[in-house]
Short mmCIF file of C-alpha atoms in Angstrom, two decimals:
data_model
loop_
_atom_site.label_atom_id
_atom_site.label_comp_id
_atom_site.label_asym_id
_atom_site.label_seq_id
_atom_site.Cartn_x
_atom_site.Cartn_y
_atom_site.Cartn_z
CA ASP A 1 4.54 33.07 11.10
CA GLN A 2 2.39 34.80 8.20
CA GLN A 3 2.16 38.38 8.93
CA VAL A 4 0.75 39.16 5.59
CA LYS A 5 -1.84 36.66 4.27
CA GLN A 6 -3.83 35.95 1.07
CA ASN A 7 -6.48 33.40 1.85
CA SER A 8 -7.54 33.01 -1.71
CA PRO A 9 -4.98 31.29 -3.77
CA SER A 10 -7.14 31.67 -6.74
CA LEU A 11 -9.76 33.75 -8.39
CA SER A 12 -11.92 33.61 -11.46
CA VAL A 13 -13.65 36.65 -12.53
CA GLN A 14 -15.57 37.17 -16.20
CA GLU A 15 -14.31 40.02 -18.37
CA GLY A 16 -16.17 43.38 -17.27
CA ARG A 17 -16.95 42.49 -14.11
CA ILE A 18 -15.21 43.74 -10.80
CA SER A 19 -12.09 41.74 -9.66
CA ILE A 20 -11.56 41.80 -5.64
CA LEU A 21 -8.67 40.59 -4.07
CA ASN A 22 -8.36 40.15 -0.49
CA CYS A 23 -5.18 40.71 2.14
CA ASP A 24 -5.10 40.44 5.56
CA TYR A 25 -2.17 41.44 7.93
CA THR A 26 -1.52 40.61 11.73
CA ASN A 27 1.15 43.46 12.32
CA SER A 28 -0.59 46.72 13.64
CA MET A 29 2.92 48.76 12.95
CA PHE A 30 2.67 48.19 9.44
CA ASP A 31 2.81 51.47 7.80
CA TYR A 32 2.68 51.25 4.02
CA PHE A 33 0.63 48.56 1.88
CA LEU A 34 1.52 47.99 -1.54
CA TRP A 35 -0.03 45.68 -4.11
CA TYR A 36 2.09 43.81 -7.10
CA LYS A 37 1.21 42.26 -10.00
CA LYS A 38 3.19 39.39 -11.63
CA TYR A 39 2.88 37.87 -15.10
CA PRO A 40 4.80 34.22 -15.21
CA ALA A 41 8.49 34.81 -16.42
CA GLU A 42 8.54 38.39 -15.19
CA GLY A 43 9.38 39.93 -11.98
CA PRO A 44 6.56 41.49 -10.13
CA THR A 45 5.61 45.09 -11.25
CA PHE A 46 4.29 47.58 -8.77
CA LEU A 47 0.45 48.60 -8.93
CA ILE A 48 -0.35 50.58 -6.23
CA SER A 49 -0.10 51.78 -2.86
CA ILE A 50 -1.70 52.72 0.44
CA SER A 51 -0.58 54.84 3.31
CA SER A 52 -1.93 53.50 6.89
CA ILE A 53 -3.42 57.06 7.20
CA LYS A 54 -5.68 56.72 4.64
CA ASP A 55 -8.50 54.59 3.69
CA LYS A 56 -8.68 54.45 0.05
CA ASN A 57 -6.50 55.10 -3.06
CA GLU A 58 -7.77 54.92 -6.54
CA ASP A 59 -5.66 54.89 -9.49
CA GLY A 60 -7.64 54.26 -12.87
CA ARG A 61 -9.22 50.76 -12.57
CA PHE A 62 -7.41 50.02 -9.57
CA THR A 63 -8.70 51.09 -6.09
CA VAL A 64 -7.19 49.76 -2.67
CA PHE A 65 -9.48 49.82 0.04
CA LEU A 66 -7.69 49.87 3.81
CA ASN A 67 -9.58 48.85 6.97
CA LYS A 68 -7.09 49.37 9.77
CA SER A 69 -9.48 48.05 12.69
CA ALA A 70 -10.05 44.84 10.67
CA LYS A 71 -6.63 44.65 9.52
CA HIS A 72 -7.75 43.89 6.14
CA LEU A 73 -6.84 45.53 2.49
CA SER A 74 -8.52 44.65 -1.02
CA LEU A 75 -7.78 45.66 -4.16
CA HIS A 76 -10.80 46.24 -6.48
CA ILE A 77 -10.13 46.03 -10.56
CA VAL A 78 -13.09 47.59 -12.48
CA PRO A 79 -13.89 46.56 -14.97
CA SER A 80 -11.44 43.40 -15.45
CA GLN A 81 -10.13 42.76 -18.59
CA PRO A 82 -8.12 39.59 -19.74
CA GLY A 83 -4.82 41.52 -19.50
CA ASP A 84 -5.20 41.53 -15.86
CA SER A 85 -4.92 37.85 -15.58
CA ALA A 86 -1.68 37.72 -13.26
CA VAL A 87 -0.57 36.60 -9.79
CA TYR A 88 -1.43 39.47 -7.31
CA PHE A 89 0.57 40.10 -4.19
CA CYS A 90 -0.04 41.96 -1.28
CA ALA A 91 2.65 43.87 0.70
CA ALA A 92 3.45 45.61 3.78
CA ILE A 93 6.26 47.61 5.05
CA GLY A 94 6.72 48.28 8.57
CA TYR A 95 7.35 51.82 10.39
CA ASN A 96 10.87 53.20 9.88
CA THR A 97 12.08 49.79 7.69
CA ASP A 98 12.97 49.34 4.34
CA LYS A 99 11.75 45.91 4.18
CA LEU A 100 8.46 44.67 2.23
CA ILE A 101 6.67 41.46 3.97
CA PHE A 102 4.86 39.91 1.03
CA GLY A 103 1.71 37.75 1.20
CA THR A 104 1.58 34.51 -0.81
CA GLY A 105 -0.37 35.79 -3.85
CA THR A 106 -3.65 35.28 -5.92
CA ARG A 107 -3.77 33.93 -8.91
CA LEU A 108 -6.60 36.26 -10.97
CA GLN A 109 -7.91 34.88 -14.14
CA VAL A 110 -10.23 36.79 -16.05
CA PHE A 111 -12.40 35.43 -19.05
CA PRO A 112 -13.68 36.91 -21.76
CA ASP B 1 13.77 49.95 -20.90
CA ALA B 2 14.92 47.42 -18.29
CA MET B 3 15.88 49.36 -15.14
CA VAL B 4 16.70 46.37 -12.86
CA ILE B 5 18.68 43.69 -14.83
CA GLN B 6 19.38 40.29 -13.53
CA ASN B 7 21.86 37.69 -15.42
CA PRO B 8 21.28 34.91 -16.23
CA ARG B 9 17.60 34.51 -16.48
CA TYR B 10 17.98 30.63 -16.04
CA GLN B 11 21.17 28.84 -14.33
CA VAL B 12 21.83 25.41 -13.83
CA THR B 13 24.44 24.38 -11.24
CA GLN B 14 25.40 20.96 -9.77
CA PHE B 15 25.03 20.15 -6.12
CA GLY B 16 27.67 21.92 -4.16
CA LYS B 17 29.04 24.02 -6.88
CA PRO B 18 29.55 27.61 -6.34
CA VAL B 19 27.10 29.82 -7.97
CA THR B 20 26.78 33.61 -8.59
CA LEU B 21 23.79 35.51 -9.63
CA SER B 22 24.11 39.25 -10.80
CA CYS B 23 22.05 42.21 -10.60
CA SER B 24 22.38 45.72 -12.07
CA GLN B 25 19.93 48.73 -11.76
CA THR B 26 20.11 51.94 -13.88
CA LEU B 27 17.83 53.67 -11.59
CA ASN B 28 20.46 55.00 -8.86
CA HIS B 29 18.56 53.47 -5.84
CA ASN B 30 19.95 53.33 -2.73
CA VAL B 31 18.83 49.91 -1.78
CA MET B 32 18.91 46.78 -3.44
CA TYR B 33 17.43 43.73 -2.11
CA TRP B 34 17.73 40.25 -2.86
CA TYR B 35 14.75 37.57 -2.44
CA GLN B 36 14.04 34.06 -2.78
CA GLN B 37 10.79 32.58 -4.02
CA LYS B 38 9.76 29.44 -4.29
CA SER B 39 6.72 28.04 -5.85
CA SER B 40 3.19 29.35 -4.53
CA GLN B 41 5.01 30.84 -1.60
CA ALA B 42 5.73 34.63 -0.97
CA PRO B 43 8.95 36.11 -1.91
CA LYS B 44 11.27 35.87 1.28
CA LEU B 45 13.88 38.35 1.81
CA LEU B 46 17.48 37.19 2.20
CA PHE B 47 19.38 40.75 2.77
CA HIS B 48 19.70 44.09 1.54
CA TYR B 49 21.96 46.86 1.13
CA TYR B 50 21.32 50.44 2.21
CA ASP B 51 23.97 52.23 0.12
CA LYS B 52 27.15 50.01 1.53
CA ASP B 53 25.60 48.88 4.70
CA PHE B 54 24.53 45.64 4.48
CA ASN B 55 21.53 43.84 6.44
CA ASN B 56 20.87 40.00 6.71
CA GLU B 57 17.99 38.31 7.52
CA ALA B 58 17.97 35.91 10.69
CA ASP B 59 16.77 33.30 9.00
CA THR B 60 18.90 33.56 5.57
CA PRO B 61 21.53 30.40 5.41
CA ASP B 62 25.21 31.04 5.99
CA ASN B 63 26.14 29.48 2.37
CA PHE B 64 24.48 32.75 1.13
CA GLN B 65 26.57 35.71 1.01
CA SER B 66 26.25 39.13 -1.43
CA ARG B 67 28.32 41.82 -2.45
CA ARG B 68 27.68 45.42 -3.91
CA PRO B 69 30.79 46.89 -5.28
CA ASN B 70 28.90 49.99 -6.22
CA THR B 71 25.65 51.56 -6.36
CA SER B 72 24.80 49.86 -9.79
CA PHE B 73 25.62 46.40 -9.29
CA CYS B 74 24.83 43.64 -6.55
CA PHE B 75 25.59 39.99 -6.62
CA LEU B 76 24.40 36.79 -4.85
CA ASP B 77 26.97 33.92 -4.23
CA ILE B 78 25.74 30.59 -3.08
CA ARG B 79 28.71 28.92 -1.81
CA SER B 80 27.62 25.36 -1.51
CA PRO B 81 24.53 25.34 -3.08
CA GLY B 82 21.87 22.08 -2.03
CA LEU B 83 18.57 21.10 -3.38
CA GLY B 84 16.49 23.00 -1.50
CA ASP B 85 18.30 26.17 -2.84
CA ALA B 86 16.59 25.72 -6.05
CA ALA B 87 14.12 28.68 -6.63
CA MET B 88 13.35 32.10 -8.41
CA TYR B 89 16.07 34.59 -7.30
CA LEU B 90 14.64 38.17 -7.55
CA CYS B 91 16.35 41.38 -7.23
CA ALA B 92 14.86 44.39 -6.54
CA THR B 93 15.88 48.56 -6.17
CA SER B 94 14.20 51.33 -4.03
CA GLY B 95 14.82 54.87 -3.22
CA GLY B 96 14.33 53.66 0.61
CA GLY B 97 11.20 54.08 3.30
CA ASN B 98 7.92 53.60 1.88
CA GLN B 99 8.98 54.46 -1.91
CA PRO B 100 8.02 50.86 -4.13
CA GLN B 101 10.51 48.27 -4.86
CA HIS B 102 11.30 47.67 -8.46
CA PHE B 103 12.04 43.92 -9.42
CA GLY B 104 14.31 42.43 -11.92
CA ASP B 105 12.70 39.33 -13.78
CA GLY B 106 14.34 36.97 -11.58
CA THR B 107 17.24 34.34 -12.08
CA ARG B 108 15.60 30.71 -11.74
CA LEU B 109 18.35 28.39 -10.27
CA SER B 110 18.23 24.87 -11.09
CA ILE B 111 20.63 22.31 -8.85
CA LEU B 112 21.19 19.14 -10.36
#
């Protein structure tokens, strides 16, 4: 039972354009959401997070949007750069737990 | 500076031969986690420690065990590896609660 879903296994975007990565979840008790980026042969690296009491969080080129009623969040990268090419994982934390529930990831490729 | 260090990066063992993977951290975090990740799948939490308190996931196989002798180190012991245990094993740490987890670069385990 996949509680966090990333339905697009891959995404290809031209350099300079916006990349939008999507994530859906099923558990309304999730309290906090995070995005991680993973390069080959490296561990996931924390990118940005958002609390369930907010609907937007921005950090430089990265913005995460949360729509609680739709149980949907998205990561916007603008402008996209070739160095952004990686696998992006969406993850969620339940209320009063220390455990991350990951999605299956979306492979982003940014081409020149 | 590496903050979560996993050794070795690659490990090959024989079917049924016990193997130990190690993880160390310089972040002084309370919580340490072990994840298993198979190709194109989400990282799957095996267990985690909050300080010395061990928390096993219900579906973690019995031949997976862990030790945390002190704050800095955590070990994953696989008593009798089967072919299905070939995977990337990721160690992570956090300060607990909603604080992001910091991952090591993983150990890729192969079973002959």
